[in-house]
PDB file of C-alpha atoms in Angstrom:
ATOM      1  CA  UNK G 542     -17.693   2.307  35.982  1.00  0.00           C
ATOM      2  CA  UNK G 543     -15.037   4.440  34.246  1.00  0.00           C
ATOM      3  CA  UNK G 544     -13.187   6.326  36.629  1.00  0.00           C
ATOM      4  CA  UNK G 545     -13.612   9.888  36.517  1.00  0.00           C
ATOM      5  CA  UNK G 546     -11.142  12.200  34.765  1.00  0.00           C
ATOM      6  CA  UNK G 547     -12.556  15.549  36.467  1.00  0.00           C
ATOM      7  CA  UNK G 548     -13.803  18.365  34.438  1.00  0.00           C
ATOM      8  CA  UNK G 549     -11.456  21.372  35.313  1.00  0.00           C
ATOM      9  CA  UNK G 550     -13.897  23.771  33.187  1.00  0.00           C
ATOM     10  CA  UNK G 551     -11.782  27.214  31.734  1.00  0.00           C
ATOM     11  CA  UNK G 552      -8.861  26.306  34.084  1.00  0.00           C
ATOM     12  CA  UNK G 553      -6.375  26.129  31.442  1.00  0.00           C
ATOM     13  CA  UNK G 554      -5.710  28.261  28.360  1.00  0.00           C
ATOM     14  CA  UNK G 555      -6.170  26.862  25.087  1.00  0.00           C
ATOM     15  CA  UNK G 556      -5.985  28.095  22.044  1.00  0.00           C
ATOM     16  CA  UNK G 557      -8.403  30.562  19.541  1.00  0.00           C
ATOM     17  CA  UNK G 558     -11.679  30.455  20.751  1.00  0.00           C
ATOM     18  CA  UNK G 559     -11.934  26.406  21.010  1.00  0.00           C
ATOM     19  CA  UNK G 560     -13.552  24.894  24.642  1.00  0.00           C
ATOM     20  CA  UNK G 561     -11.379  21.835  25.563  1.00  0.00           C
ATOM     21  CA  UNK G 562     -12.446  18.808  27.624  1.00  0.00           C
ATOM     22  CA  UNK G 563      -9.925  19.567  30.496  1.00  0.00           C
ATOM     23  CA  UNK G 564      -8.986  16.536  31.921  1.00  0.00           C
ATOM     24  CA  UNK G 565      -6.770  15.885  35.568  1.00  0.00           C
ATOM     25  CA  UNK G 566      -6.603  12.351  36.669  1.00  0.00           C
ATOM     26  CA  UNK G 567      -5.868  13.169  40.263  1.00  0.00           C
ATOM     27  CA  UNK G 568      -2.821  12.356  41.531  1.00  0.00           C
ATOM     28  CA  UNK G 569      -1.966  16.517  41.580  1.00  0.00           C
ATOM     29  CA  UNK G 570      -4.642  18.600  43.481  1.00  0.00           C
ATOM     30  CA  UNK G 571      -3.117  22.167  43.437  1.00  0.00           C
ATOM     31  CA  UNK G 572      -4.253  22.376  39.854  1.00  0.00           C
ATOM     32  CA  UNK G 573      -5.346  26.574  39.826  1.00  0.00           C
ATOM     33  CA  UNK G 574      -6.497  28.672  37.113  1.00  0.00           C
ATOM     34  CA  UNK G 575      -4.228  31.164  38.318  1.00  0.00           C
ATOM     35  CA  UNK G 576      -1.147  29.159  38.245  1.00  0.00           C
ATOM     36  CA  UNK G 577      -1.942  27.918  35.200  1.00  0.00           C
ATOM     37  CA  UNK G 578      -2.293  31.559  33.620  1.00  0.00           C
ATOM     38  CA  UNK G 579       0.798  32.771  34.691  1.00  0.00           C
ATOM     39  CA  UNK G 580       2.582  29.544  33.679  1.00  0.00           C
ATOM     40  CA  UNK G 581       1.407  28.933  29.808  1.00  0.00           C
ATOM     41  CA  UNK G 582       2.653  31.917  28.529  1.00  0.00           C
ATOM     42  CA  UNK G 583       5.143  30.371  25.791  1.00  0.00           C
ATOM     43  CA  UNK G 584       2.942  29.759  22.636  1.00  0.00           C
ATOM     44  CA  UNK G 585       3.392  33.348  21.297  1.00  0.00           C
ATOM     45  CA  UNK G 586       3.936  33.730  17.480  1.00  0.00           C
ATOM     46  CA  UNK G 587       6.879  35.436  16.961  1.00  0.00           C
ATOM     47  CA  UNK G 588       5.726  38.775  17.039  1.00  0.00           C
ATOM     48  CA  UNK G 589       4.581  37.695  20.985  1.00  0.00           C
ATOM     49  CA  UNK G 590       7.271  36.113  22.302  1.00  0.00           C
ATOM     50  CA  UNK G 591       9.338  37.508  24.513  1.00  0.00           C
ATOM     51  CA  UNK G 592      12.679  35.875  26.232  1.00  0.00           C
ATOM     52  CA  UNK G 593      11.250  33.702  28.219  1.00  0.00           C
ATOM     53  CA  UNK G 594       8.679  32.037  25.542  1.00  0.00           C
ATOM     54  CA  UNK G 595      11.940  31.552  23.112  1.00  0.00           C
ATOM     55  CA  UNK G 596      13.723  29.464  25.749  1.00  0.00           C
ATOM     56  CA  UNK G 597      10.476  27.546  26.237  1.00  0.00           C
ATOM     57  CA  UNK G 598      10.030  26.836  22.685  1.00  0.00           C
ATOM     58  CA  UNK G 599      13.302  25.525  21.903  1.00  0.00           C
ATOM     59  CA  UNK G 600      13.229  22.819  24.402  1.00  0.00           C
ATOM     60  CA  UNK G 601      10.092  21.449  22.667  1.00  0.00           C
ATOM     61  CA  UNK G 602      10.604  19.033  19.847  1.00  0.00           C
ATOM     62  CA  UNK G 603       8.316  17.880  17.329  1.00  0.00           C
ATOM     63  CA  UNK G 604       8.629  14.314  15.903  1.00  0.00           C
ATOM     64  CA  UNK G 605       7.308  13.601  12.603  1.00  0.00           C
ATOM     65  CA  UNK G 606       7.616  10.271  11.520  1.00  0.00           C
ATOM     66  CA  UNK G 607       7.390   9.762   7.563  1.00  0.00           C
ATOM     67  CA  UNK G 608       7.169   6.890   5.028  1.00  0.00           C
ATOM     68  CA  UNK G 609       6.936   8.397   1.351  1.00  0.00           C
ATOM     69  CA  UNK G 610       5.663  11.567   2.431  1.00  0.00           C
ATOM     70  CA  UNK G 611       6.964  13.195  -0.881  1.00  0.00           C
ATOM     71  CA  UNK G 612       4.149  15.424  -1.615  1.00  0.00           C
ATOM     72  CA  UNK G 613       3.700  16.853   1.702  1.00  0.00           C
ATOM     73  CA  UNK G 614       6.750  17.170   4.016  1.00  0.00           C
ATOM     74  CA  UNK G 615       8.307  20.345   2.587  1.00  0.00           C
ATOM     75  CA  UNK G 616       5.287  22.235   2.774  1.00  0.00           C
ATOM     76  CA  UNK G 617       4.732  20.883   6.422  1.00  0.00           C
ATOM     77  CA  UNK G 618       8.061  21.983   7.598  1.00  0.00           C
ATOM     78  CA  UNK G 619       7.834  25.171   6.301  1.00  0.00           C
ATOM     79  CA  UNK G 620       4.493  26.220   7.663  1.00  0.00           C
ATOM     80  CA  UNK G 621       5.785  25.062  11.212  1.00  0.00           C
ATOM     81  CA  UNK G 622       8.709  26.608  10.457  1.00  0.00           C
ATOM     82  CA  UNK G 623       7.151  30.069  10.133  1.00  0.00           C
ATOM     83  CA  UNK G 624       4.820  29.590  13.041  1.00  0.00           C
ATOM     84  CA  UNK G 625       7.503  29.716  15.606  1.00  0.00           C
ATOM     85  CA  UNK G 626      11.365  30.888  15.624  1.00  0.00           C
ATOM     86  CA  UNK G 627      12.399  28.636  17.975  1.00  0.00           C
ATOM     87  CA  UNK G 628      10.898  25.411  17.510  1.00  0.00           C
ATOM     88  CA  UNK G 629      12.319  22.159  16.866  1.00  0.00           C
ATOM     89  CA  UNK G 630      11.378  19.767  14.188  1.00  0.00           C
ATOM     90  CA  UNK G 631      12.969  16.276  13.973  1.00  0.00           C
ATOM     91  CA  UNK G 632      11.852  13.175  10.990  1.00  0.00           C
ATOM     92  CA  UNK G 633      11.908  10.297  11.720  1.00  0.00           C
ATOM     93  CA  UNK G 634      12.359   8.841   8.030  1.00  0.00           C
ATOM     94  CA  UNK G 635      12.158   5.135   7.210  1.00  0.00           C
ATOM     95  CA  UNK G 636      14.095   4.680   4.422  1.00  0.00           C
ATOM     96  CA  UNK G 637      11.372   6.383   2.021  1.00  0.00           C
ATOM     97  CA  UNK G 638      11.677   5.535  -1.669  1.00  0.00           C
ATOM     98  CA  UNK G 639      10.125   8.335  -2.999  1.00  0.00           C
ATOM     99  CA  UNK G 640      12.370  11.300  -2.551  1.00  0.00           C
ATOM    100  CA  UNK G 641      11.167  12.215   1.303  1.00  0.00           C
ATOM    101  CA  UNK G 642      14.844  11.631   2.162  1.00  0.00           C
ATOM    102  CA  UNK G 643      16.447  13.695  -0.223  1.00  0.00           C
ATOM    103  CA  UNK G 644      14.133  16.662   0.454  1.00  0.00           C
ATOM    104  CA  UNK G 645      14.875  16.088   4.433  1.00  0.00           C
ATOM    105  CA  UNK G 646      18.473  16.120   3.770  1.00  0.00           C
ATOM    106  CA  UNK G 647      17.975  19.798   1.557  1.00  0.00           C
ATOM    107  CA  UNK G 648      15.726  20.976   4.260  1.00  0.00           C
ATOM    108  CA  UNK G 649      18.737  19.934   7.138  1.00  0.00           C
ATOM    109  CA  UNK G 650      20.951  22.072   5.175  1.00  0.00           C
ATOM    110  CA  UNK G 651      18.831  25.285   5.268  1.00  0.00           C
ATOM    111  CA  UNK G 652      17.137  25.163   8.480  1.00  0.00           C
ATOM    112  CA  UNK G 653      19.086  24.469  11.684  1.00  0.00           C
ATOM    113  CA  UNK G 654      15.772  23.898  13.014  1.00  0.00           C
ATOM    114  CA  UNK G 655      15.306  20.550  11.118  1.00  0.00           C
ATOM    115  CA  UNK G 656      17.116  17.484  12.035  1.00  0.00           C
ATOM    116  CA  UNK G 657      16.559  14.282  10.504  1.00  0.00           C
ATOM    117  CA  UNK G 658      16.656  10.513  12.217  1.00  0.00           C
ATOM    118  CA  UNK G 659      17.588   7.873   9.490  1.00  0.00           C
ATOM    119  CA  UNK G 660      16.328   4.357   9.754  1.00  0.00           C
ATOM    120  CA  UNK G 661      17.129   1.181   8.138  1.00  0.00           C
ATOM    121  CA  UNK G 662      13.386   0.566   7.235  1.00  0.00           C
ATOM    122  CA  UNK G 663       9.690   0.705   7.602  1.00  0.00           C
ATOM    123  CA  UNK G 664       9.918  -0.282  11.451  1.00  0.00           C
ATOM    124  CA  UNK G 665       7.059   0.940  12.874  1.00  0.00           C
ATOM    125  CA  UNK G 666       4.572   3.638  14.191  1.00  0.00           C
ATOM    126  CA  UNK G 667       5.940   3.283  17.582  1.00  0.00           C
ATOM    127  CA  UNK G 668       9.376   2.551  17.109  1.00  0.00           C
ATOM    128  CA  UNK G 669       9.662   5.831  15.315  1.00  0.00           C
ATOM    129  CA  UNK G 670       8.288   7.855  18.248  1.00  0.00           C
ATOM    130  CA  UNK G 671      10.018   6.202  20.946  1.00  0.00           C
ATOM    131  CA  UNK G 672      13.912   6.739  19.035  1.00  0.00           C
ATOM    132  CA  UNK G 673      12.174  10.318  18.807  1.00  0.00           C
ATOM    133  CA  UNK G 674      11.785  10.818  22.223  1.00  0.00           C
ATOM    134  CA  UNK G 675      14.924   8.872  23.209  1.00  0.00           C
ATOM    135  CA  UNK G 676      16.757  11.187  20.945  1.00  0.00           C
ATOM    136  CA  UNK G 677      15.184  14.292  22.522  1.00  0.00           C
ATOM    137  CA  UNK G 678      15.549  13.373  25.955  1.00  0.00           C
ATOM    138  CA  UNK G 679      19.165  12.854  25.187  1.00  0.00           C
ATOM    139  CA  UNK G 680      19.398  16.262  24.119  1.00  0.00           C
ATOM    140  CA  UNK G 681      17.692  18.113  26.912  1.00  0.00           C
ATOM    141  CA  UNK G 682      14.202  18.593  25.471  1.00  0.00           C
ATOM    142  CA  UNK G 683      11.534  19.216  27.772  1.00  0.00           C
ATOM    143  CA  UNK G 684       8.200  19.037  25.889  1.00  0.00           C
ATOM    144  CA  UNK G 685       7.350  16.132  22.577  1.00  0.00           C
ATOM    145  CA  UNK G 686       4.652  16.747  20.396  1.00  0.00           C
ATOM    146  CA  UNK G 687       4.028  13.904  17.950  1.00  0.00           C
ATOM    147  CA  UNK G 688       2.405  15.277  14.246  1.00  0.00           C
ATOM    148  CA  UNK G 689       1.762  13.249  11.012  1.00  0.00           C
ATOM    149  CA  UNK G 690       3.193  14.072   8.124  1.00  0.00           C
ATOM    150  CA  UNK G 691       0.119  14.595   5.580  1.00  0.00           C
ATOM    151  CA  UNK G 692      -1.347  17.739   7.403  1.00  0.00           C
ATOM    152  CA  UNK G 693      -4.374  15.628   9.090  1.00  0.00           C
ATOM    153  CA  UNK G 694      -2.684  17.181  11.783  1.00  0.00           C
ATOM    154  CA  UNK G 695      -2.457  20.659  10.932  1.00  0.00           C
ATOM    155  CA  UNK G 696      -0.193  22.815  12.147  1.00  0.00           C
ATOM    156  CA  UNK G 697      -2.483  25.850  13.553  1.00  0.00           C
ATOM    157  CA  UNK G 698      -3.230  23.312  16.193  1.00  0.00           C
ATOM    158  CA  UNK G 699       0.073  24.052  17.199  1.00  0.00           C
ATOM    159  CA  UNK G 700      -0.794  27.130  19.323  1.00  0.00           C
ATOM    160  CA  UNK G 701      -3.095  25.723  21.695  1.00  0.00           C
ATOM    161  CA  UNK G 702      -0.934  22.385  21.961  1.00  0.00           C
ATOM    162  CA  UNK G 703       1.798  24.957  22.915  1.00  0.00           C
ATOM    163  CA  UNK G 704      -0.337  26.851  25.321  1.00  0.00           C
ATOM    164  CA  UNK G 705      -1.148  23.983  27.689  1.00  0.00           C
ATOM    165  CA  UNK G 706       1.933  22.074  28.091  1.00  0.00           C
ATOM    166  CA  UNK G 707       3.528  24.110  31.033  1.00  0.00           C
ATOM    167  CA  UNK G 708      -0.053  23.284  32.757  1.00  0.00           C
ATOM    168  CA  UNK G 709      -0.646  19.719  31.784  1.00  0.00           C
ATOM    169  CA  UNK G 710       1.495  16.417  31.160  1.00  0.00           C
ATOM    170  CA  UNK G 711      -0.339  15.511  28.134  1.00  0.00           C
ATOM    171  CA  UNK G 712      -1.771  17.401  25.289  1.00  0.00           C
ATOM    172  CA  UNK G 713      -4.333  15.363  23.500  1.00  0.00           C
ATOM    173  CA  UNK G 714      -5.618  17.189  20.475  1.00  0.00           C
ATOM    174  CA  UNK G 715      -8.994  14.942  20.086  1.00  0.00           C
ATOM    175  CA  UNK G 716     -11.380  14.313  17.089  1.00  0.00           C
ATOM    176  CA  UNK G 717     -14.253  13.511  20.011  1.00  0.00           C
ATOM    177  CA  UNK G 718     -15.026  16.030  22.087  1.00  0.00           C
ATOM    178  CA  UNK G 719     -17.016  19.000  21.457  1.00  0.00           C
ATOM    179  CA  UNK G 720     -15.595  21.390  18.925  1.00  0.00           C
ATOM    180  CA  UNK G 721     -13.661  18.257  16.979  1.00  0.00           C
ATOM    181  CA  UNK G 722     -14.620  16.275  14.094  1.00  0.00           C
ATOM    182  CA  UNK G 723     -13.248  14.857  11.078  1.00  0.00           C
ATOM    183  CA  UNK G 724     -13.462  15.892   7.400  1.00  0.00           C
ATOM    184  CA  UNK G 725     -12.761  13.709   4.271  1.00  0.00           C
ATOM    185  CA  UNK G 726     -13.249  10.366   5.807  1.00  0.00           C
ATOM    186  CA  UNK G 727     -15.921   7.317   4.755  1.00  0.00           C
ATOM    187  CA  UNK G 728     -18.389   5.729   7.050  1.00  0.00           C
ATOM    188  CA  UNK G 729     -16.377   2.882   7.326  1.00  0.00           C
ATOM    189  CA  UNK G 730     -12.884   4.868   8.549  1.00  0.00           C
ATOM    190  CA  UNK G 731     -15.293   6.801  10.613  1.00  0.00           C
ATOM    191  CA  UNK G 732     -16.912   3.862  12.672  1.00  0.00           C
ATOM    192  CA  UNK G 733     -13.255   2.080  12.625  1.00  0.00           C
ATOM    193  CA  UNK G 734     -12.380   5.236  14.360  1.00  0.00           C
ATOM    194  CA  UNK G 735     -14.798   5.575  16.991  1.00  0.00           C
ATOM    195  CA  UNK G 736     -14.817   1.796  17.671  1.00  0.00           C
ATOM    196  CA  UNK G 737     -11.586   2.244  18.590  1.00  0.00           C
ATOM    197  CA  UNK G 738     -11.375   4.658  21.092  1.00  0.00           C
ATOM    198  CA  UNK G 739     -14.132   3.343  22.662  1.00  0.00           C
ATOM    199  CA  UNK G 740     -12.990  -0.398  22.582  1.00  0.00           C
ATOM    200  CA  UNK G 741      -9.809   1.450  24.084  1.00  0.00           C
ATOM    201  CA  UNK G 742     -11.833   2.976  27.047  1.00  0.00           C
ATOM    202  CA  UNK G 743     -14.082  -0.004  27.649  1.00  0.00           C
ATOM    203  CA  UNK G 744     -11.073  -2.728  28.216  1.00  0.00           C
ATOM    204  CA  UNK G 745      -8.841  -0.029  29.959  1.00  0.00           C
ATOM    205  CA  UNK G 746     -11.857   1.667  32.062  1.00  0.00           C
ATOM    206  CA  UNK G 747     -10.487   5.039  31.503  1.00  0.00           C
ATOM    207  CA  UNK G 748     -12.077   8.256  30.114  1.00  0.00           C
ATOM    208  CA  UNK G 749     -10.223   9.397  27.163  1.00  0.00           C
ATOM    209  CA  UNK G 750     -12.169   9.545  24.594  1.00  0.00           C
ATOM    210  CA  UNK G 751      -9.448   9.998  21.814  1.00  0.00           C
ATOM    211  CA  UNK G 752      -6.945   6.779  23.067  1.00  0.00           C
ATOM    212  CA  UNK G 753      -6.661   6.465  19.040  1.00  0.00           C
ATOM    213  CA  UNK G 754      -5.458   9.896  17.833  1.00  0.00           C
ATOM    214  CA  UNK G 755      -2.025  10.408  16.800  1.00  0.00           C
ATOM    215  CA  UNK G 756      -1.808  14.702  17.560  1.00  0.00           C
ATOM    216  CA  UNK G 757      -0.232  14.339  20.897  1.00  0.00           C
ATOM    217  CA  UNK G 758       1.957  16.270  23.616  1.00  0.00           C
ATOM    218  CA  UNK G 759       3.931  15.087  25.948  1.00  0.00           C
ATOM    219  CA  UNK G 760       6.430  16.030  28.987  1.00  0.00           C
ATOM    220  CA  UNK G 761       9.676  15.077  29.917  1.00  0.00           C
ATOM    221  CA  UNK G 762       8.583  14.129  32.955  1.00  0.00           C
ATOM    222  CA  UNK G 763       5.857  11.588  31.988  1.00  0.00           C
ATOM    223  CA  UNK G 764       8.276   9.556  29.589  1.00  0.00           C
ATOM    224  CA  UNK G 765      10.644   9.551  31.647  1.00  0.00           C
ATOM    225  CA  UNK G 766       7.900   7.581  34.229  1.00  0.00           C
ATOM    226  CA  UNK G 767       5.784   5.629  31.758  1.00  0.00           C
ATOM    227  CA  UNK G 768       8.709   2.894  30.924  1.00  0.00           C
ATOM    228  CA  UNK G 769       9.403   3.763  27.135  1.00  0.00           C
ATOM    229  CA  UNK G 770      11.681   0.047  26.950  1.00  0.00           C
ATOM    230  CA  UNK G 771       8.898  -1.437  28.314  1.00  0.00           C
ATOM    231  CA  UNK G 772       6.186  -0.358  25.455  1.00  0.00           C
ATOM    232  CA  UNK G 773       5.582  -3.614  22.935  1.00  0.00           C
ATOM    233  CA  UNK G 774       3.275  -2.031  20.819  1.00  0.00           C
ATOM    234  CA  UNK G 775       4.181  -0.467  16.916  1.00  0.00           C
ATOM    235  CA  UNK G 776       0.504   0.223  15.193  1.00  0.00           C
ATOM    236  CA  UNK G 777      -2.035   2.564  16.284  1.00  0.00           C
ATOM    237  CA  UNK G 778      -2.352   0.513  19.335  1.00  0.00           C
ATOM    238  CA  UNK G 779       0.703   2.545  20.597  1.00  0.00           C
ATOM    239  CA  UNK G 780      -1.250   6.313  20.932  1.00  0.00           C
ATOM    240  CA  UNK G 781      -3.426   3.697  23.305  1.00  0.00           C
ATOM    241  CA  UNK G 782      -0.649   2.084  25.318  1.00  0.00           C
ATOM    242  CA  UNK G 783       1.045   5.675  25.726  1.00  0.00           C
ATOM    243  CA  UNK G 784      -2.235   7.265  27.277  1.00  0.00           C
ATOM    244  CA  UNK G 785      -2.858   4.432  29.467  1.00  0.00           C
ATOM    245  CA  UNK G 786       0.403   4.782  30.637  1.00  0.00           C
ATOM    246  CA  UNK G 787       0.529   8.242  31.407  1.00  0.00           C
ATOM    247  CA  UNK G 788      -2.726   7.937  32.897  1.00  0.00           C
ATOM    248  CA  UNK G 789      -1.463   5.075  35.554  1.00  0.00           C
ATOM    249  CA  UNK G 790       0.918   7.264  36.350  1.00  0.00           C
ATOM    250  CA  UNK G 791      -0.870  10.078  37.334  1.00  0.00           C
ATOM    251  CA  UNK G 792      -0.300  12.317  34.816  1.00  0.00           C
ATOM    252  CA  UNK G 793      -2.147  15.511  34.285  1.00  0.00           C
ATOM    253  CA  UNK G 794      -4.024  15.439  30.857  1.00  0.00           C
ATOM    254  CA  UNK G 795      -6.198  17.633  28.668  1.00  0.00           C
ATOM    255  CA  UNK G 796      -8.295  17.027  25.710  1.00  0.00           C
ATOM    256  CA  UNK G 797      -8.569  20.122  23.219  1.00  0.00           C
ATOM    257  CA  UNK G 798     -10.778  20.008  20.046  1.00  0.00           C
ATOM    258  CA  UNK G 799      -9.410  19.527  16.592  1.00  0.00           C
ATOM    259  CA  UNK G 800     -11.501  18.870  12.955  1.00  0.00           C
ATOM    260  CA  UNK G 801      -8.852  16.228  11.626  1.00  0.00           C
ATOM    261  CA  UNK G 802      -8.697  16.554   7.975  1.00  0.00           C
ATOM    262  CA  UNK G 803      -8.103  13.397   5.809  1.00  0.00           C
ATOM    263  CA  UNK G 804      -4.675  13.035   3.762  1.00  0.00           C
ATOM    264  CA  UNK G 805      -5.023  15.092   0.280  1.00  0.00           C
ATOM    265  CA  UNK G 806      -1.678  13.622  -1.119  1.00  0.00           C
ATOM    266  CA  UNK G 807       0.033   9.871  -0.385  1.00  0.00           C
ATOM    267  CA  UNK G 808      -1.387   6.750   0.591  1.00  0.00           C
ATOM    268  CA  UNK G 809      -2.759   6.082   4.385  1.00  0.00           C
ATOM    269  CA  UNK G 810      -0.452   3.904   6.489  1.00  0.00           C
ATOM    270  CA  UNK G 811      -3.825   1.969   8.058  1.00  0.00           C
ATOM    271  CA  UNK G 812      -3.406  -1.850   7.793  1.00  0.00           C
ATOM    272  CA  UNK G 813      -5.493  -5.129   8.736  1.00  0.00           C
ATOM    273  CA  UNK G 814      -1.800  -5.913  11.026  1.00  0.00           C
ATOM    274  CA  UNK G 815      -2.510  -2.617  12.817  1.00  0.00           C
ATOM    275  CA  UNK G 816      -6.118  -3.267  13.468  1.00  0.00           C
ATOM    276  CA  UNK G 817      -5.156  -6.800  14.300  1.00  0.00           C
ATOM    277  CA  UNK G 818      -3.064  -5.336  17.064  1.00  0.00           C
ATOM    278  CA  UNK G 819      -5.051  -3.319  18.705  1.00  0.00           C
ATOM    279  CA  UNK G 820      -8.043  -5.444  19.170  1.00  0.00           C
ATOM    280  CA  UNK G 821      -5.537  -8.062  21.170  1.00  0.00           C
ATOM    281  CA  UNK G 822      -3.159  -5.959  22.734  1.00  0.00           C
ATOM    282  CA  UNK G 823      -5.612  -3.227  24.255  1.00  0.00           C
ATOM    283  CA  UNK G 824      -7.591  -5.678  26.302  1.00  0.00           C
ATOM    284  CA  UNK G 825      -3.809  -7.202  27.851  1.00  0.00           C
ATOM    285  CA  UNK G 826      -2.603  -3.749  28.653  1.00  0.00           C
ATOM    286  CA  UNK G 827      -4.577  -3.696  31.524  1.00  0.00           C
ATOM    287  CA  UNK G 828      -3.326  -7.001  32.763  1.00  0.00           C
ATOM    288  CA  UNK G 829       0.322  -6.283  31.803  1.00  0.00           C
ATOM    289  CA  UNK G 830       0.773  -2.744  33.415  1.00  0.00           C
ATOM    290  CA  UNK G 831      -0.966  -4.086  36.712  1.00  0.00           C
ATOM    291  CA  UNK G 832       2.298  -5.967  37.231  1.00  0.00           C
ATOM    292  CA  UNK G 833       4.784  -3.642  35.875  1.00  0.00           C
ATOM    293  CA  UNK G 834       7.435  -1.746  37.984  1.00  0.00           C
ATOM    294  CA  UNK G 835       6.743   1.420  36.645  1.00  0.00           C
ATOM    295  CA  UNK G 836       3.605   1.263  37.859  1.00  0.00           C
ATOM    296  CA  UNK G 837       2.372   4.038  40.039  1.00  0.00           C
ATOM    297  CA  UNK G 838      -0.613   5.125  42.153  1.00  0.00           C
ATOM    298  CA  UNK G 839      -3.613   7.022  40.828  1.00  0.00           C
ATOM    299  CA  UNK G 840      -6.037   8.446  43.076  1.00  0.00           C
ATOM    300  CA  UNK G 841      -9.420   9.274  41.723  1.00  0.00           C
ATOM    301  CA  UNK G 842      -9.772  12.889  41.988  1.00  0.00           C
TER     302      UNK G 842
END
């Protein structure tokens, strides 16, 4: 049997008027709804902030990572941007071809918000996030939220990411509970989808029910714990291997509906390599974590 992430009902706020699949996976039992409510207070728009929510917000980073993202990462920026004063925004840009680079370097320039992370070439999914959150950490950054660049994740989702991260370790915004969905996608990208997750959860024997999803949050704390050196996979197979990591180690996590809308503009970065990956690698994690030193002890709740 799968072990139980327990259902912590309205315990923490989340954003609009969406119900979230609150998830815990035990380690912490002093989980309240009122702490909780006094502690996610920094997701205000501007015209709610107050001190305290500014200071939050500028220790969270968000990591974009883009390949030829011509057509969409201006527009992107901008919207998050305007959402929130003091947010962070850094790309990670693999040497795009297509003028991504030369609009990041414009959009530097203007917005001291913006920072840019250059790389050599197109090295990966995972690479990118983990010199993202090496680079953040480095910095003092307390909170990483990981966002495509092509809008599928859009940025209103922003609000209730923002909302639950003094509350939980990781933010999963999910196309699989109740409330989410997907728009724009084929039956075939669909059922690749949903095999994958739940592949994911039948070789790992955890509850998540979006391991695949890329709209992520997480603390300082929990990458600091889950062994970032130690992570081997680059694909899609690395939103799994992060989860499952943060999982083992206790982490606090929450699932909050999304409706993930399919790119408009640019090419998807889905391969046969990726899938490859993910069908080998997911199965090992289990075996290869088991025996890992940053390992630590989850108790059911």
């Amino acid at each position: 049997m799968l072990p139980l992430i327990q259902d912590v009902d309205s315990a923490a706020p989340h954003g609009d008027s969406l119900a979230p699949q609150s998830l815990k996976t035990g380690v912490s039992s002093n989980f309240s709804p009122a702490s909780c409510d006094s502690a996610c207070c920094f997701a205000g728009s501007r015209d709610e902030s107050s001190s305290h929510a500014s200071l939050l917000l500028s220790r969270v980073l968000v990591c974009i990572p883009t390949y030829n993202e011509v057509r969409n990462i201006k527009e992107l920026l901008e919207q998050i941007l305007a959402l929130y004063e003091e947010l962070q925004i850094l790309v990670i840009d693999d040497n795009s071809t297509d003028g991504t680079r030369e609009i990041l370097h414009a959009m530097v320039r203007e917005h001291e918000r913006v920072h840019i992370l250059e790389r050599a070439g197109k090295l990966g999914l995972g690479s990118a996030y983990i010199a993202a959150f090496m680079w953040g950490l480095d910095r003092g950054f307390m909170y990483f939220i990981q966002m495509d660049a092509d809008f599928s994740h859009h940025p209103r989702y922003l609000k209730q990411t923002l909302q639950n991260l003094s509350c939980f370790d990781v933010v999963i915004n999910s196309r699989n509970i109740l409330g989410g969905g997907v728009r724009g996608w084929g039956l075939f990208r669909r059922l690749l989808s949903g095999f994958g997750s739940l592949y994911a959860r039948l070789c790992l024997g955890v509850r998540i029910m979006d391991f695949t999803g890329g709209f992520n949050a997480y603390s300082k704390s929990v990458l600091c714990g889950i062994g970032l050196s130690d992570i081997g996979s680059n694909g899609y197979c690395f939103q799994i291997e992060m989860k499952y990591r943060a999982f083992r180690t206790g982490a606090r996590i929450i699932e909050l509906p999304i409706v993930f809308d399919d790119r408009v503009e640019g090419a998807s970065k889905m391969s046969r390599s990726i899938i490859f990956e993910a069908l080998w690698r997911t199965p090992a994690l289990r075996y290869v974590l088991r025996h890992s030193r940053h390992q630590s002890s989850v108790h059911k709740a």
